[in-house]
Structure formats: structure tokens, C-alpha cells
PDB file of C-alpha atoms in Angstrom:
ATOM      1  CA  MET L 263       0.000   0.000   0.000  1.00 45.00           C
ATOM      2  CA  THR L 264       1.359   3.391  -0.957  1.00 50.00           C
ATOM      3  CA  VAL L 265       0.188   6.664   0.476  1.00 50.00           C
ATOM      4  CA  PRO L 266       1.384   9.586  -1.640  1.00 56.00           C
ATOM      5  CA  GLU L 267       3.674  12.393  -0.604  1.00 65.00           C
ATOM      6  CA  VAL L 268       1.872  15.567   0.375  1.00 70.00           C
ATOM      7  CA  VAL L 269       0.653  17.259  -2.796  1.00 71.00           C
ATOM      8  CA  GLY L 270       0.445  20.689  -1.219  1.00 79.00           C
ATOM      9  CA  GLY L 271      -1.698  23.671  -2.008  1.00 87.00           C
ATOM     10  CA  ALA L 272      -4.245  25.796  -0.239  1.00 92.00           C
ATOM     11  CA  PRO L 273      -5.962  24.301   2.809  1.00 94.00           C
ATOM     12  CA  PHE L 274      -9.571  23.172   2.403  1.00 95.00           C
ATOM     13  CA  ASP L 275     -11.947  21.365   4.720  1.00 95.00           C
ATOM     14  CA  LEU L 276     -13.334  17.895   4.356  1.00 95.00           C
ATOM     15  CA  PRO L 277     -16.942  18.119   3.180  1.00 94.00           C
ATOM     16  CA  PRO L 278     -19.169  17.987   6.312  1.00 93.00           C
ATOM     17  CA  ASP L 279     -20.882  14.741   5.277  1.00 91.00           C
ATOM     18  CA  VAL L 280     -17.476  13.121   4.693  1.00 91.00           C
ATOM     19  CA  ALA L 281     -16.047  14.397   7.996  1.00 93.00           C
ATOM     20  CA  ASP L 282     -19.021  12.949   9.892  1.00 92.00           C
ATOM     21  CA  GLN L 283     -18.505   9.492   8.371  1.00 94.00           C
ATOM     22  CA  THR L 284     -14.696   9.324   8.244  1.00 94.00           C
ATOM     23  CA  GLY L 285     -12.494   6.712   9.822  1.00 95.00           C
ATOM     24  CA  ILE L 286      -8.732   6.601   9.255  1.00 95.00           C
ATOM     25  CA  ARG L 287      -7.230   3.543   7.612  1.00 94.00           C
ATOM     26  CA  TYR L 288      -3.589   4.551   7.345  1.00 92.00           C
ATOM     27  CA  VAL L 289      -1.475   7.419   8.679  1.00 94.00           C
ATOM     28  CA  ARG L 290       1.869   8.274   7.123  1.00 94.00           C
ATOM     29  CA  VAL L 291       4.133  10.857   8.741  1.00 95.00           C
ATOM     30  CA  LEU L 292       6.989  12.482   6.868  1.00 93.00           C
ATOM     31  CA  THR L 293       9.389  15.022   8.362  1.00 92.00           C
ATOM     32  CA  ALA L 294      11.290  17.786   6.657  1.00 90.00           C
ATOM     33  CA  PRO L 295      15.088  17.414   6.932  1.00 85.00           C
ATOM     34  CA  GLY L 296      15.309  20.467   9.194  1.00 85.00           C
ATOM     35  CA  VAL L 297      12.823  18.902  11.621  1.00 85.00           C
ATOM     36  CA  PHE L 298      14.896  15.757  11.976  1.00 82.00           C
ATOM     37  CA  LEU L 299      18.123  17.690  12.400  1.00 80.00           C
ATOM     38  CA  ARG L 300      16.586  19.906  15.097  1.00 78.00           C
ATOM     39  CA  TYR L 301      15.299  16.782  16.861  1.00 80.00           C
ATOM     40  CA  ALA L 302      18.680  15.028  16.553  1.00 77.00           C
ATOM     41  CA  GLU L 303      20.590  18.027  17.884  1.00 75.00           C
ATOM     42  CA  ARG L 304      18.253  18.198  20.897  1.00 72.00           C
ATOM     43  CA  THR L 305      18.327  14.479  21.699  1.00 69.00           C
ATOM     44  CA  ASP L 306      21.911  13.511  20.871  1.00 66.00           C
ATOM     45  CA  ALA L 307      24.843  15.758  21.659  1.00 50.00           C
ATOM     46  CA  ASP L 308      27.122  13.493  19.605  1.00 52.00           C
ATOM     47  CA  HIS L 309      24.982  13.740  16.475  1.00 54.00           C
ATOM     48  CA  ARG L 310      26.960  15.017  13.507  1.00 56.00           C
ATOM     49  CA  VAL L 311      25.395  18.234  12.284  1.00 55.00           C
ATOM     50  CA  GLY L 312      23.752  17.864   8.881  1.00 53.00           C
ATOM     51  CA  VAL L 313      23.674  14.045   8.894  1.00 57.00           C
ATOM     52  CA  VAL L 314      20.273  12.363   8.595  1.00 60.00           C
ATOM     53  CA  ASP L 315      20.289   8.889  10.141  1.00 70.00           C
ATOM     54  CA  ASP L 316      17.499   6.968   8.349  1.00 78.00           C
ATOM     55  CA  ALA L 317      16.800   4.643  11.282  1.00 79.00           C
ATOM     56  CA  ARG L 318      16.432   7.533  13.751  1.00 79.00           C
ATOM     57  CA  LYS L 319      14.368   9.529  11.240  1.00 83.00           C
ATOM     58  CA  THR L 320      12.031   6.553  10.835  1.00 86.00           C
ATOM     59  CA  SER L 321      11.806   6.247  14.627  1.00 86.00           C
ATOM     60  CA  LEU L 322      10.955   9.953  14.968  1.00 88.00           C
ATOM     61  CA  GLU L 323       8.248   9.693  12.293  1.00 92.00           C
ATOM     62  CA  SER L 324       6.884   6.543  13.922  1.00 92.00           C
ATOM     63  CA  ASP L 325       6.686   8.256  17.330  1.00 92.00           C
ATOM     64  CA  ILE L 326       4.794  11.201  15.842  1.00 94.00           C
ATOM     65  CA  GLU L 327       2.501   8.865  13.884  1.00 96.00           C
ATOM     66  CA  SER L 328       1.667   6.858  16.994  1.00 94.00           C
ATOM     67  CA  GLU L 329       0.585   9.926  18.970  1.00 93.00           C
ATOM     68  CA  ILE L 330      -1.494  11.369  16.117  1.00 96.00           C
ATOM     69  CA  ARG L 331      -3.119   8.016  15.320  1.00 95.00           C
ATOM     70  CA  ASN L 332      -4.043   7.649  18.985  1.00 94.00           C
ATOM     71  CA  GLU L 333      -5.883  10.987  18.904  1.00 94.00           C
ATOM     72  CA  LEU L 334      -7.559  10.252  15.544  1.00 95.00           C
ATOM     73  CA  ARG L 335      -8.982   6.965  16.774  1.00 93.00           C
ATOM     74  CA  TYR L 336     -11.169   8.954  19.201  1.00 92.00           C
ATOM     75  CA  CYS L 337     -12.436  11.557  16.727  1.00 94.00           C
ATOM     76  CA  ALA L 338     -12.490   9.863  13.299  1.00 94.00           C
ATOM     77  CA  THR L 339     -14.695   6.896  14.089  1.00 92.00           C
ATOM     78  CA  GLY L 340     -16.802   6.573  10.938  1.00 93.00           C
ATOM     79  CA  GLU L 341     -16.880   3.783   8.419  1.00 94.00           C
ATOM     80  CA  GLN L 342     -15.822   5.733   5.310  1.00 93.00           C
ATOM     81  CA  LEU L 343     -12.065   5.140   5.403  1.00 95.00           C
ATOM     82  CA  LEU L 344      -9.517   7.726   4.331  1.00 95.00           C
ATOM     83  CA  ASP L 345      -5.730   7.750   4.426  1.00 94.00           C
ATOM     84  CA  ALA L 346      -3.822  10.632   5.999  1.00 95.00           C
ATOM     85  CA  THR L 347      -0.419  11.955   5.024  1.00 95.00           C
ATOM     86  CA  ILE L 348       1.170  14.339   7.513  1.00 96.00           C
ATOM     87  CA  TYR L 349       4.208  16.388   6.540  1.00 96.00           C
ATOM     88  CA  VAL L 350       5.824  17.901   9.641  1.00 95.00           C
ATOM     89  CA  ASP L 351       7.722  20.905   8.358  1.00 94.00           C
ATOM     90  CA  GLN L 352       8.490  22.894  11.499  1.00 93.00           C
ATOM     91  CA  LEU L 353       9.722  22.045  14.993  1.00 91.00           C
ATOM     92  CA  SER L 354      11.094  24.442  17.561  1.00 87.00           C
ATOM     93  CA  TYR L 355      12.042  23.883  21.167  1.00 81.00           C
ATOM     94  CA  ASP L 356      11.772  26.351  24.012  1.00 77.00           C
ATOM     95  CA  ASN L 357      14.718  27.444  26.129  1.00 67.00           C
ATOM     96  CA  ARG L 358      14.632  24.652  28.713  1.00 63.00           C
ATOM     97  CA  ALA L 359      16.653  26.441  31.391  1.00 61.00           C
ATOM     98  CA  GLY L 360      14.745  29.698  31.131  1.00 59.00           C
ATOM     99  CA  SER L 361      11.300  28.130  30.935  1.00 61.00           C
ATOM    100  CA  LEU L 362      11.860  25.846  33.916  1.00 63.00           C
ATOM    101  CA  ALA L 363      12.283  28.936  36.063  1.00 64.00           C
ATOM    102  CA  ASP L 364       9.056  30.636  34.957  1.00 65.00           C
ATOM    103  CA  GLY L 365       7.009  27.597  33.795  1.00 66.00           C
ATOM    104  CA  SER L 366       6.108  29.154  30.463  1.00 70.00           C
ATOM    105  CA  GLY L 367       7.943  26.939  27.963  1.00 76.00           C
ATOM    106  CA  VAL L 368       6.328  25.795  24.723  1.00 82.00           C
ATOM    107  CA  ASP L 369       7.639  23.484  22.003  1.00 85.00           C
ATOM    108  CA  GLU L 370       6.075  24.206  18.617  1.00 90.00           C
ATOM    109  CA  MET L 371       5.261  21.880  15.733  1.00 93.00           C
ATOM    110  CA  SER L 372       3.579  22.576  12.370  1.00 95.00           C
ATOM    111  CA  ALA L 373       2.399  20.232   9.633  1.00 96.00           C
ATOM    112  CA  VAL L 374       0.377  19.962   6.461  1.00 96.00           C
ATOM    113  CA  VAL L 375      -2.179  17.166   6.665  1.00 96.00           C
ATOM    114  CA  GLU L 376      -3.881  15.721   3.612  1.00 95.00           C
ATOM    115  CA  PHE L 377      -6.730  13.230   3.645  1.00 96.00           C
ATOM    116  CA  VAL L 378      -7.073  11.086   0.530  1.00 93.00           C
ATOM    117  CA  GLU L 379      -9.739   8.694  -0.689  1.00 89.00           C
ATOM    118  CA  LEU L 380      -8.843   5.089  -1.268  1.00 79.00           C
ATOM    119  CA  VAL L 381      -8.663   4.168  -4.945  1.00 72.00           C
ATOM    120  CA  GLU L 382      -7.827   0.984  -6.766  1.00 66.00           C
ATOM    121  CA  PRO L 383      -4.622   1.044  -8.841  1.00 62.00           C
ATOM    122  CA  ASP L 384      -5.040   1.317 -12.597  1.00 61.00           C
ATOM    123  CA  GLY L 385      -3.991  -1.528 -14.898  1.00 60.00           C
ATOM    124  CA  ALA L 386      -0.316  -0.499 -14.559  1.00 60.00           C
ATOM    125  CA  GLY L 387      -0.489  -0.617 -10.745  1.00 59.00           C
ATOM    126  CA  ARG L 388      -0.572   3.169 -10.355  1.00 58.00           C
ATOM    127  CA  SER L 389      -3.151   5.365  -8.744  1.00 63.00           C
ATOM    128  CA  VAL L 390      -3.384   8.965  -7.707  1.00 67.00           C
ATOM    129  CA  PRO L 391      -5.780   9.221  -4.782  1.00 75.00           C
ATOM    130  CA  PRO L 392      -7.805  12.428  -4.742  1.00 88.00           C
ATOM    131  CA  VAL L 393      -7.104  14.793  -1.859  1.00 92.00           C
ATOM    132  CA  VAL L 394     -10.454  15.427  -0.134  1.00 94.00           C
ATOM    133  CA  GLY L 395      -9.214  17.657   2.692  1.00 96.00           C
ATOM    134  CA  ARG L 396      -6.038  19.614   3.458  1.00 96.00           C
ATOM    135  CA  TYR L 397      -5.160  21.340   6.724  1.00 97.00           C
ATOM    136  CA  ARG L 398      -2.287  23.475   7.983  1.00 97.00           C
ATOM    137  CA  ILE L 399      -1.962  22.701  11.696  1.00 96.00           C
ATOM    138  CA  SER L 400       0.365  24.620  14.054  1.00 95.00           C
ATOM    139  CA  VAL L 401       0.500  23.865  17.759  1.00 94.00           C
ATOM    140  CA  GLY L 402       2.464  24.551  20.900  1.00 87.00           C
ATOM    141  CA  ALA L 403       2.915  22.007  23.675  1.00 82.00           C
ATOM    142  CA  ARG L 404       3.718  23.200  27.187  1.00 77.00           C
ATOM    143  CA  THR L 405       7.110  22.169  28.525  1.00 73.00           C
ATOM    144  CA  GLY L 406       7.704  24.688  31.247  1.00 62.00           C
ATOM    145  CA  ASN L 407       7.192  22.814  34.477  1.00 62.00           C
ATOM    146  CA  LEU L 408       9.188  19.988  35.985  1.00 62.00           C
ATOM    147  CA  VAL L 409       6.254  17.536  36.196  1.00 61.00           C
ATOM    148  CA  GLU L 410       5.511  17.819  32.455  1.00 58.00           C
ATOM    149  CA  ARG L 411       9.171  17.258  31.638  1.00 58.00           C
ATOM    150  CA  LEU L 412       9.377  14.162  33.803  1.00 55.00           C
ATOM    151  CA  LEU L 413       6.153  12.610  32.433  1.00 56.00           C
ATOM    152  CA  GLY L 414       7.143  12.441  28.792  1.00 55.00           C
ATOM    153  CA  ASP L 415       9.312  13.603  25.975  1.00 65.00           C
ATOM    154  CA  SER L 416       8.618  16.823  24.104  1.00 72.00           C
ATOM    155  CA  ILE L 417       8.047  15.140  20.718  1.00 83.00           C
ATOM    156  CA  SER L 418       5.229  13.050  22.176  1.00 84.00           C
ATOM    157  CA  HIS L 419       3.640  16.101  23.790  1.00 84.00           C
ATOM    158  CA  ALA L 420       3.829  18.162  20.601  1.00 89.00           C
ATOM    159  CA  ALA L 421       2.561  15.289  18.416  1.00 92.00           C
ATOM    160  CA  GLU L 422      -0.346  14.649  20.784  1.00 91.00           C
ATOM    161  CA  GLU L 423      -1.222  18.337  20.651  1.00 92.00           C
ATOM    162  CA  LEU L 424      -1.008  18.205  16.837  1.00 95.00           C
ATOM    163  CA  GLY L 425      -3.372  15.216  16.784  1.00 95.00           C
ATOM    164  CA  ARG L 426      -5.859  16.978  19.038  1.00 93.00           C
ATOM    165  CA  ALA L 427      -5.760  20.151  16.909  1.00 95.00           C
ATOM    166  CA  LEU L 428      -6.289  18.050  13.776  1.00 96.00           C
ATOM    167  CA  CYS L 429      -9.326  16.420  15.384  1.00 95.00           C
ATOM    168  CA  MET L 430     -10.796  19.821  16.194  1.00 94.00           C
ATOM    169  CA  GLU L 431     -10.071  21.288  12.744  1.00 95.00           C
ATOM    170  CA  ALA L 432     -11.084  18.340  10.555  1.00 96.00           C
ATOM    171  CA  PHE L 433     -13.784  16.646  12.613  1.00 95.00           C
ATOM    172  CA  GLY L 434     -14.945  19.303  15.089  1.00 92.00           C
ATOM    173  CA  ARG L 435     -14.379  16.916  17.986  1.00 87.00           C
ATOM    174  CA  ASN L 436     -12.051  17.039  20.951  1.00 84.00           C
ATOM    175  CA  PRO L 437     -10.795  13.454  21.168  1.00 80.00           C
ATOM    176  CA  ARG L 438     -10.552  13.593  24.946  1.00 74.00           C
ATOM    177  CA  PRO L 439     -10.505  16.267  27.580  1.00 67.00           C
ATOM    178  CA  PRO L 440      -7.266  17.418  29.183  1.00 63.00           C
ATOM    179  CA  GLY L 441      -6.322  15.649  32.390  1.00 65.00           C
ATOM    180  CA  LEU L 442      -3.436  14.305  34.364  1.00 60.00           C
ATOM    181  CA  GLN L 443      -2.939  11.472  31.877  1.00 56.00           C
ATOM    182  CA  ASN L 444      -3.028  13.909  28.966  1.00 58.00           C
ATOM    183  CA  SER L 445      -0.174  16.351  28.559  1.00 55.00           C
ATOM    184  CA  THR L 446      -1.810  18.710  26.083  1.00 53.00           C
ATOM    185  CA  ARG L 447      -3.528  21.990  26.833  1.00 52.00           C
TER     186      ARG L 447
END
């Protein structure tokens, strides 16, 4: 099964009748090179600047995918299946030392999300699924207090926040309310 790269273009909403009936079959997360390098620099002091390690990049994308899929399973519960391609193109970290003192830290993540219909391949095994919804999602995940830092890593927090924002934008549903077990705002 192949889910296409993000096509790009202006954002547009899923049609309301489609959004109400949508379930997600497959989620594919791709990260821009700058996102991986920023992540690698933050998580590995020995990482060689400018080198993309495919195994670690795949692990990063898998971690983001897992958090977003977890949120989508609560808000996209219909029977009309769509695939989602998520292109994370921005990641920024707060100043950990400064934000620990005042509790106001926020890590930011942005992505383009495209939902595509499932189509059967043509006779040559190719298909171009139509994009039925495209969203630009930008979020900030709190990182400023010690408890939040101890409970999880910043990528998971930001990805969870991205998944929740996607649920609100595309499906008009909060997948679950904030609570102690949920690190998002």
C-alpha cells in the first residue's frame, strides 16, 4: 500500500458529510530534513550536524505517527475510510533552562495534513488518490514545568497536541478532555 507524498496547495476542509462518516485507515508521517536535524541536535549531543540517520528519522516519524493516530482513533470513528499523510515541516524547542524557572515553555510543531480517498490502482499498478481535505496545523505544547518534563518527551507532547488540533479542525471533535494522563492543553 502506498500513500502519496503531500501534494500541497491551499488548505480546504473535508466536506461535512465526509467528515461525519470518516475513519482513518492509514497514517503516514513524513518530516522535513530540518525537523529531523533539530530533533537530533536536541536528543543527541554526539549527532553530527547535517547528517540524517534513516533509522532515527524513521523512529521519529513513527513516534509522531503513533501519537497522532491515537488521537484520531477517538475523533475519526466513521466507516468511510480515508488515508492521511502528515508532513511535519516545522519544529522548535523552548529554552529549557529559562522556561523551567518561569514555567512558560512551549515546544512548537507545524504540519500539512492531507486526507485522501482510497482508490484501486489502474492496470499499470498506479493510482493517484484524490485529496479530499487539506489542513495546515500549528500547535504549541507546554514544557515549562518539571512535572511535564518528567512525564514524557517533548516530541510526544507536541505530536499529541497536533493530533488533538487536527481532530478539532477536521472533525470538530475534541478526542478527549485534558487531564493528568493527557499532557496537552
